[in-house]
Amino acid sequence: MDSEAVKTTRVRKASPRRGPRALPPMPSQDTGDEMPLTKTKKRKSKKEPNGVEDPEDPGVELGELPSRRQSESREPLTPEPQDIPPQKKKKKKKVQTPDLATYQEGDPANQPELVNGDGVEHHTDGEEVTRKTKRKKKSKTPEMHYSNELSVEDDDIITDVQPPIPQHSLFSAPLGHSQPVGKVFVERSRRFQAADRLDLTKAGDPMDDLMEVRPLWTTRDVALRVHSGFRVIGLFSHGFLAGYAVWNIIVVYVLAGEQLSTLPNLLQQYHSLAYPSQSLLYLLLSISTVSAFDRVNLAKASMALRGFLTLDPAALASFLYFAALILSLSQQMTSDRINLYPTANETLWPPGSEHQILQPWIVVNLVVALFVGLAWVFVSTRPEMDYTEEFLMAMEVEEYPRMDEKAEIPA
Amino acid sequence: MLQTSNYSLVLLIQLSLLAFDLFVNSFSELLRAAPVIQLVLFIIQDIAILFNVIIILLMLFNTYVFQVGLVSLLLERFRALLLLSALYLALSIALHCWILNLRWLNSNRFVWTDGLQTLFVFQRLAAVLYYYLYKRATEYLGDPRLYEDSPWLRDAFARARQ
């Protein structure tokens, strides 16, 4: 209890030092009672080197207080235990933020708060030596502070903050170098984080970051990579399909015998292969057709039409593949019929109907094999030709007038 | 701005769905030992088509061109894909319903008629065109100019306002 009394008296002595400006309720005197001495000492040791630039500042504040704040400052001094917890909270908040919030925003109105906070904490420290020195300073400078108590401090603030303001126009975004403090807040991954101003200036604008990343691996590069990868798959598919179709038709003719004389033998041997081969044919034909369409850039009608008219190999190949696809699909029913040959009844395979059913199927398969082989020959003459890839690569250059023309149509 | 990693991931999903679609189209006839297998495959295939359409629509909505209101530019470019996707989805659902309805009780019987054969051919042809247009659209949506302001976009916007 004695120590509390001593502290309150110290605070009352210290209270005249407070600044004259209207301040938000600062964690001043009462919290100083609650704070342990070690904390205040630490804070003092921190603030002495960096906080107050002008050594006269404490003296300035000493002189100002008796004028206005004496009565105000005494009110919170009355020891009210129920008031302590909220003031504690405020103190904690202040302790966390001074380096970040008040200084970093560079708000001139916030700086005097901190200056005053310094003054208050000096008083709560309660060291006799410093107080004596301050009293000496106080005795030196009272007239000046009574005369223009606000202007002196405003000068201190203005010299720090105001010069950068006229450098920027009203509509320009606040730049990093306009901040008068060492830290700024930058939005990264949807939250604001404090960052050193020096780092920010080193990193430059966010647009600079994008410009640095973009040459490495853009979405266009990914698209081109996927496209070229699929072209490799397509190239493999072209060759494999041609070889497979030729092998298939050879097997069919060998099993069918001379002049299609051994068709029951073909059905016996081939019925288990008919449906898998049909499925594989569709798979390979799909990939090959898509790849051929890519090469001729079918979606751009003018380019595709020009390719067909000039008998471009890619255009011919895509036509042949598409025709082969239609023909192959049209034989799905017959393939299923062949597939069901072992379990067939009289209605599915009437006696003597093999030739009538199988001959068109064999002929269509032969035509498919011819088309596919021919298309592979066309593609293999110029395997590197790919109009879609050229179109993708020329996105920046060629598409601009084209998109512009398109813009006229809806307009 | 579209991030490269996001685009790569979306592209991977789209191409995976396309590959699954191609697999089902190719080999579903071989996997008809039990009708339930075909049923599950067909349901997943139709959902995959629907997902692909939703993804491409979301990618279109994500473009800067769409956000400034120049939908006609995008429609001009991707109208064929959107129409064909809808057609392919309708054909697929119709074919799947028809085939499953015929094969539900006896999966290993001959079900083909001229109508089914015709629907089958059109569905498979639409599938190939859908693969081509969809792959092309996904690659074209990697165009960085669709996601940022540029002179041609400003010109198009000015002309659209006149």
Short mmCIF file of N, CA and C in Angstrom, two decimals, chain A residues 9-115:
data_model
loop_
_atom_site.label_atom_id
_atom_site.label_comp_id
_atom_site.label_asym_id
_atom_site.label_seq_id
_atom_site.Cartn_x
_atom_site.Cartn_y
_atom_site.Cartn_z
N THR A 9 1.64 9.50 -5.84
CA THR A 9 2.23 10.84 -5.71
C THR A 9 3.17 11.11 -6.85
N ARG A 10 3.91 10.10 -7.24
CA ARG A 10 4.80 10.31 -8.37
C ARG A 10 4.02 10.67 -9.62
N VAL A 11 2.94 9.97 -9.77
CA VAL A 11 2.14 10.24 -10.95
C VAL A 11 1.60 11.64 -10.90
N ARG A 12 1.16 12.03 -9.74
CA ARG A 12 0.62 13.39 -9.66
C ARG A 12 1.70 14.43 -9.93
N LYS A 13 2.87 14.08 -9.47
CA LYS A 13 3.93 15.03 -9.80
C LYS A 13 4.19 15.02 -11.30
N ALA A 14 4.08 13.83 -11.84
CA ALA A 14 4.42 13.73 -13.25
C ALA A 14 3.35 14.30 -14.13
N SER A 15 2.13 14.27 -13.65
CA SER A 15 1.03 14.66 -14.52
C SER A 15 1.17 16.04 -15.13
N PRO A 16 1.77 17.00 -14.47
CA PRO A 16 1.89 18.30 -15.14
C PRO A 16 2.74 18.26 -16.38
N ARG A 17 3.47 17.19 -16.54
CA ARG A 17 4.31 17.16 -17.74
C ARG A 17 3.52 16.87 -19.01
N ARG A 18 2.31 16.40 -18.88
CA ARG A 18 1.60 15.92 -20.08
C ARG A 18 1.35 17.05 -21.05
N GLY A 19 1.24 16.65 -22.30
CA GLY A 19 1.05 17.62 -23.36
C GLY A 19 -0.33 18.24 -23.28
N PRO A 20 -0.49 19.36 -23.89
CA PRO A 20 -1.74 20.09 -23.77
C PRO A 20 -2.79 19.63 -24.76
N ARG A 21 -2.40 18.83 -25.76
CA ARG A 21 -3.39 18.52 -26.78
C ARG A 21 -4.39 17.49 -26.31
N ALA A 22 -5.55 17.56 -26.94
CA ALA A 22 -6.59 16.60 -26.61
C ALA A 22 -6.18 15.25 -27.16
N LEU A 23 -6.11 14.29 -26.29
CA LEU A 23 -5.60 12.99 -26.71
C LEU A 23 -6.63 11.92 -26.43
N PRO A 24 -6.56 10.85 -27.17
CA PRO A 24 -7.36 9.69 -26.78
C PRO A 24 -6.89 9.20 -25.43
N PRO A 25 -7.78 8.55 -24.70
CA PRO A 25 -7.41 8.13 -23.34
C PRO A 25 -6.17 7.26 -23.38
N MET A 26 -5.12 7.84 -22.95
CA MET A 26 -3.84 7.14 -23.00
C MET A 26 -3.66 6.27 -21.77
N PRO A 27 -2.96 5.22 -21.92
CA PRO A 27 -2.64 4.38 -20.76
C PRO A 27 -1.56 5.07 -19.95
N SER A 28 -1.96 6.09 -19.30
CA SER A 28 -0.92 6.95 -18.75
C SER A 28 -0.55 6.62 -17.32
N GLN A 29 -1.24 7.27 -16.38
CA GLN A 29 -0.75 7.24 -15.02
C GLN A 29 -1.11 5.95 -14.31
N ASP A 30 -2.38 5.59 -14.41
CA ASP A 30 -2.81 4.43 -13.64
C ASP A 30 -2.13 3.17 -14.11
N THR A 31 -2.04 3.05 -15.40
CA THR A 31 -1.35 1.87 -15.91
C THR A 31 0.10 1.89 -15.50
N GLY A 32 0.62 3.04 -15.38
CA GLY A 32 1.98 3.12 -14.90
C GLY A 32 2.09 2.54 -13.50
N ASP A 33 1.03 2.66 -12.75
CA ASP A 33 1.06 2.05 -11.42
C ASP A 33 1.15 0.54 -11.51
N GLU A 34 0.40 0.00 -12.50
CA GLU A 34 0.32 -1.45 -12.57
C GLU A 34 1.52 -2.06 -13.26
N MET A 35 2.13 -1.33 -14.10
CA MET A 35 3.21 -1.92 -14.87
C MET A 35 4.41 -2.19 -13.97
N PRO A 36 5.04 -3.31 -14.18
CA PRO A 36 6.25 -3.55 -13.41
C PRO A 36 7.37 -2.63 -13.89
N LEU A 37 8.29 -2.44 -12.98
CA LEU A 37 9.35 -1.48 -13.28
C LEU A 37 10.23 -1.95 -14.41
N THR A 38 10.43 -3.25 -14.49
CA THR A 38 11.32 -3.75 -15.54
C THR A 38 10.79 -3.38 -16.92
N LYS A 39 9.48 -3.49 -17.07
CA LYS A 39 8.93 -3.18 -18.39
C LYS A 39 9.17 -1.73 -18.76
N THR A 40 8.87 -0.88 -17.80
CA THR A 40 9.03 0.54 -18.13
C THR A 40 10.48 0.87 -18.37
N LYS A 41 11.34 0.21 -17.62
CA LYS A 41 12.75 0.50 -17.88
C LYS A 41 13.14 0.07 -19.29
N LYS A 42 12.63 -1.11 -19.65
CA LYS A 42 12.97 -1.58 -21.00
C LYS A 42 12.47 -0.60 -22.03
N ARG A 43 11.23 -0.17 -21.83
CA ARG A 43 10.67 0.70 -22.84
C ARG A 43 11.43 2.01 -22.89
N LYS A 44 11.83 2.44 -21.72
CA LYS A 44 12.58 3.70 -21.72
C LYS A 44 13.90 3.53 -22.47
N SER A 45 14.54 2.40 -22.19
CA SER A 45 15.81 2.20 -22.87
C SER A 45 15.63 2.09 -24.37
N LYS A 46 14.44 1.58 -24.78
CA LYS A 46 14.20 1.52 -26.22
C LYS A 46 13.97 2.92 -26.79
N LYS A 47 13.20 3.68 -26.08
CA LYS A 47 12.75 4.92 -26.68
C LYS A 47 13.77 6.03 -26.61
N GLU A 48 14.65 5.93 -25.69
CA GLU A 48 15.63 7.00 -25.60
C GLU A 48 16.49 7.13 -26.85
N PRO A 49 16.95 6.01 -27.40
CA PRO A 49 17.75 6.20 -28.60
C PRO A 49 16.94 6.62 -29.82
N ASN A 50 15.75 6.05 -30.00
CA ASN A 50 15.12 6.30 -31.30
C ASN A 50 13.85 7.14 -31.22
N GLY A 51 13.19 7.14 -30.11
CA GLY A 51 11.86 7.72 -30.09
C GLY A 51 11.86 9.22 -30.22
N VAL A 52 12.48 9.92 -29.31
CA VAL A 52 12.41 11.38 -29.29
C VAL A 52 13.66 11.93 -29.92
N GLU A 53 13.44 12.59 -31.00
CA GLU A 53 14.60 13.11 -31.72
C GLU A 53 15.16 14.34 -31.02
N ASP A 54 14.27 15.19 -30.61
CA ASP A 54 14.71 16.42 -30.00
C ASP A 54 14.88 16.21 -28.50
N PRO A 55 16.06 16.45 -28.00
CA PRO A 55 16.23 16.27 -26.56
C PRO A 55 15.41 17.29 -25.77
N GLU A 56 14.95 18.29 -26.39
CA GLU A 56 14.16 19.29 -25.67
C GLU A 56 12.72 18.86 -25.51
N ASP A 57 12.32 17.84 -26.20
CA ASP A 57 10.92 17.47 -26.20
C ASP A 57 10.36 17.18 -24.81
N PRO A 58 11.03 16.39 -24.00
CA PRO A 58 10.47 16.17 -22.66
C PRO A 58 10.30 17.48 -21.91
N GLY A 59 11.27 18.32 -22.12
CA GLY A 59 11.15 19.61 -21.46
C GLY A 59 9.96 20.39 -21.98
N VAL A 60 9.74 20.30 -23.25
CA VAL A 60 8.61 20.98 -23.84
C VAL A 60 7.32 20.50 -23.21
N GLU A 61 7.22 19.23 -23.07
CA GLU A 61 5.99 18.70 -22.52
C GLU A 61 5.84 19.04 -21.04
N LEU A 62 6.98 19.11 -20.40
CA LEU A 62 6.90 19.46 -18.99
C LEU A 62 6.24 20.81 -18.81
N GLY A 63 6.66 21.69 -19.68
CA GLY A 63 6.17 23.03 -19.52
C GLY A 63 4.72 23.21 -19.90
N GLU A 64 4.20 22.34 -20.72
CA GLU A 64 2.88 22.57 -21.24
C GLU A 64 1.79 22.14 -20.28
N LEU A 65 2.07 21.20 -19.50
CA LEU A 65 0.99 20.56 -18.79
C LEU A 65 0.24 21.42 -17.79
N PRO A 66 0.91 22.16 -17.01
CA PRO A 66 0.16 22.87 -15.97
C PRO A 66 -0.91 23.78 -16.55
N SER A 67 -0.81 24.11 -17.80
CA SER A 67 -1.77 25.04 -18.37
C SER A 67 -3.16 24.47 -18.46
N ARG A 68 -3.30 23.31 -19.05
CA ARG A 68 -4.65 22.80 -19.32
C ARG A 68 -4.96 21.51 -18.60
N ARG A 69 -4.06 20.60 -18.68
CA ARG A 69 -4.42 19.22 -18.42
C ARG A 69 -4.39 18.86 -16.95
N GLN A 70 -4.07 19.79 -16.15
CA GLN A 70 -3.88 19.40 -14.77
C GLN A 70 -5.17 18.82 -14.19
N SER A 71 -6.26 19.51 -14.42
CA SER A 71 -7.50 19.00 -13.85
C SER A 71 -7.93 17.71 -14.52
N GLU A 72 -7.71 17.64 -15.81
CA GLU A 72 -8.13 16.43 -16.51
C GLU A 72 -7.31 15.23 -16.08
N SER A 73 -6.05 15.49 -15.92
CA SER A 73 -5.19 14.35 -15.62
C SER A 73 -5.42 13.84 -14.22
N ARG A 74 -5.97 14.65 -13.39
CA ARG A 74 -6.18 14.16 -12.04
C ARG A 74 -7.38 13.22 -11.96
N GLU A 75 -8.28 13.39 -12.85
CA GLU A 75 -9.47 12.54 -12.76
C GLU A 75 -9.14 11.05 -12.87
N PRO A 76 -8.43 10.63 -13.85
CA PRO A 76 -8.11 9.20 -13.88
C PRO A 76 -7.15 8.77 -12.81
N LEU A 77 -6.59 9.73 -12.09
CA LEU A 77 -5.63 9.33 -11.07
C LEU A 77 -6.29 8.74 -9.84
N THR A 78 -7.53 9.08 -9.61
CA THR A 78 -8.19 8.52 -8.44
C THR A 78 -8.21 7.02 -8.56
N PRO A 79 -7.71 6.37 -7.54
CA PRO A 79 -7.55 4.91 -7.63
C PRO A 79 -8.89 4.18 -7.69
N GLU A 80 -9.29 3.80 -8.86
CA GLU A 80 -10.51 3.03 -9.01
C GLU A 80 -10.16 1.65 -9.55
N PRO A 81 -10.26 0.67 -8.72
CA PRO A 81 -9.83 -0.66 -9.16
C PRO A 81 -10.66 -1.20 -10.32
N GLN A 82 -11.95 -0.82 -10.42
CA GLN A 82 -12.74 -1.37 -11.53
C GLN A 82 -12.33 -0.78 -12.86
N ASP A 83 -11.58 0.31 -12.83
CA ASP A 83 -11.15 0.89 -14.11
C ASP A 83 -9.88 0.27 -14.64
N ILE A 84 -9.25 -0.49 -13.85
CA ILE A 84 -7.92 -0.96 -14.25
C ILE A 84 -7.96 -1.94 -15.43
N PRO A 85 -8.84 -2.94 -15.44
CA PRO A 85 -8.78 -3.91 -16.55
C PRO A 85 -8.91 -3.29 -17.94
N PRO A 86 -9.90 -2.46 -18.19
CA PRO A 86 -9.93 -1.89 -19.55
C PRO A 86 -8.71 -1.07 -19.87
N GLN A 87 -8.18 -0.39 -18.89
CA GLN A 87 -6.97 0.37 -19.18
C GLN A 87 -5.81 -0.56 -19.46
N LYS A 88 -5.82 -1.69 -18.80
CA LYS A 88 -4.78 -2.67 -19.11
C LYS A 88 -4.85 -3.10 -20.55
N LYS A 89 -6.09 -3.36 -20.98
CA LYS A 89 -6.24 -3.79 -22.38
C LYS A 89 -5.72 -2.73 -23.32
N LYS A 90 -6.09 -1.53 -23.01
CA LYS A 90 -5.63 -0.46 -23.89
C LYS A 90 -4.11 -0.40 -23.90
N LYS A 91 -3.56 -0.60 -22.76
CA LYS A 91 -2.11 -0.55 -22.70
C LYS A 91 -1.48 -1.64 -23.54
N LYS A 92 -2.11 -2.84 -23.45
CA LYS A 92 -1.56 -3.93 -24.25
C LYS A 92 -1.64 -3.60 -25.73
N LYS A 93 -2.76 -3.07 -26.11
CA LYS A 93 -2.88 -2.73 -27.53
C LYS A 93 -1.82 -1.72 -27.92
N LYS A 94 -1.63 -0.77 -27.07
CA LYS A 94 -0.64 0.25 -27.40
C LYS A 94 0.74 -0.35 -27.49
N VAL A 95 1.02 -1.27 -26.61
CA VAL A 95 2.34 -1.86 -26.62
C VAL A 95 2.58 -2.61 -27.91
N GLN A 96 1.54 -3.27 -28.42
CA GLN A 96 1.74 -4.02 -29.65
C GLN A 96 1.91 -3.11 -30.86
N THR A 97 1.17 -2.05 -30.88
CA THR A 97 1.07 -1.33 -32.14
C THR A 97 2.03 -0.18 -32.37
N PRO A 98 2.66 0.39 -31.37
CA PRO A 98 3.29 1.67 -31.68
C PRO A 98 4.25 1.62 -32.85
N ASP A 99 5.00 0.55 -32.98
CA ASP A 99 5.96 0.51 -34.08
C ASP A 99 5.25 0.37 -35.42
N LEU A 100 4.12 -0.33 -35.41
CA LEU A 100 3.47 -0.62 -36.69
C LEU A 100 2.42 0.41 -37.03
N ALA A 101 1.42 0.51 -36.14
CA ALA A 101 0.24 1.25 -36.54
C ALA A 101 0.49 2.75 -36.59
N THR A 102 1.02 3.29 -35.51
CA THR A 102 1.09 4.74 -35.44
C THR A 102 2.15 5.28 -36.35
N TYR A 103 3.28 4.66 -36.30
CA TYR A 103 4.37 5.21 -37.10
C TYR A 103 4.24 4.86 -38.56
N GLN A 104 3.83 3.65 -38.85
CA GLN A 104 3.89 3.22 -40.23
C GLN A 104 2.91 3.95 -41.10
N GLU A 105 1.78 4.25 -40.55
CA GLU A 105 0.81 4.93 -41.40
C GLU A 105 1.24 6.35 -41.73
N GLY A 106 2.18 6.81 -40.97
CA GLY A 106 2.67 8.13 -41.28
C GLY A 106 1.66 9.21 -41.05
N ASP A 107 0.69 8.94 -40.19
CA ASP A 107 -0.32 9.93 -39.91
C ASP A 107 0.26 10.94 -38.94
N PRO A 108 0.25 12.17 -39.30
CA PRO A 108 0.84 13.17 -38.42
C PRO A 108 0.12 13.24 -37.09
N ALA A 109 -1.16 12.94 -37.07
CA ALA A 109 -1.89 13.06 -35.82
C ALA A 109 -1.48 12.01 -34.83
N ASN A 110 -0.89 10.96 -35.28
CA ASN A 110 -0.55 9.89 -34.37
C ASN A 110 0.79 10.12 -33.68
N GLN A 111 1.59 10.89 -34.29
CA GLN A 111 2.92 11.03 -33.70
C GLN A 111 2.90 11.75 -32.36
N PRO A 112 2.14 12.78 -32.22
CA PRO A 112 2.13 13.42 -30.91
C PRO A 112 1.67 12.48 -29.80
N GLU A 113 0.81 11.56 -30.11
CA GLU A 113 0.39 10.62 -29.09
C GLU A 113 1.57 9.87 -28.54
N LEU A 114 2.40 9.44 -29.46
CA LEU A 114 3.52 8.66 -29.02
C LEU A 114 4.50 9.53 -28.23
N VAL A 115 4.63 10.73 -28.70
CA VAL A 115 5.53 11.62 -27.97
C VAL A 115 5.03 11.82 -26.56
#
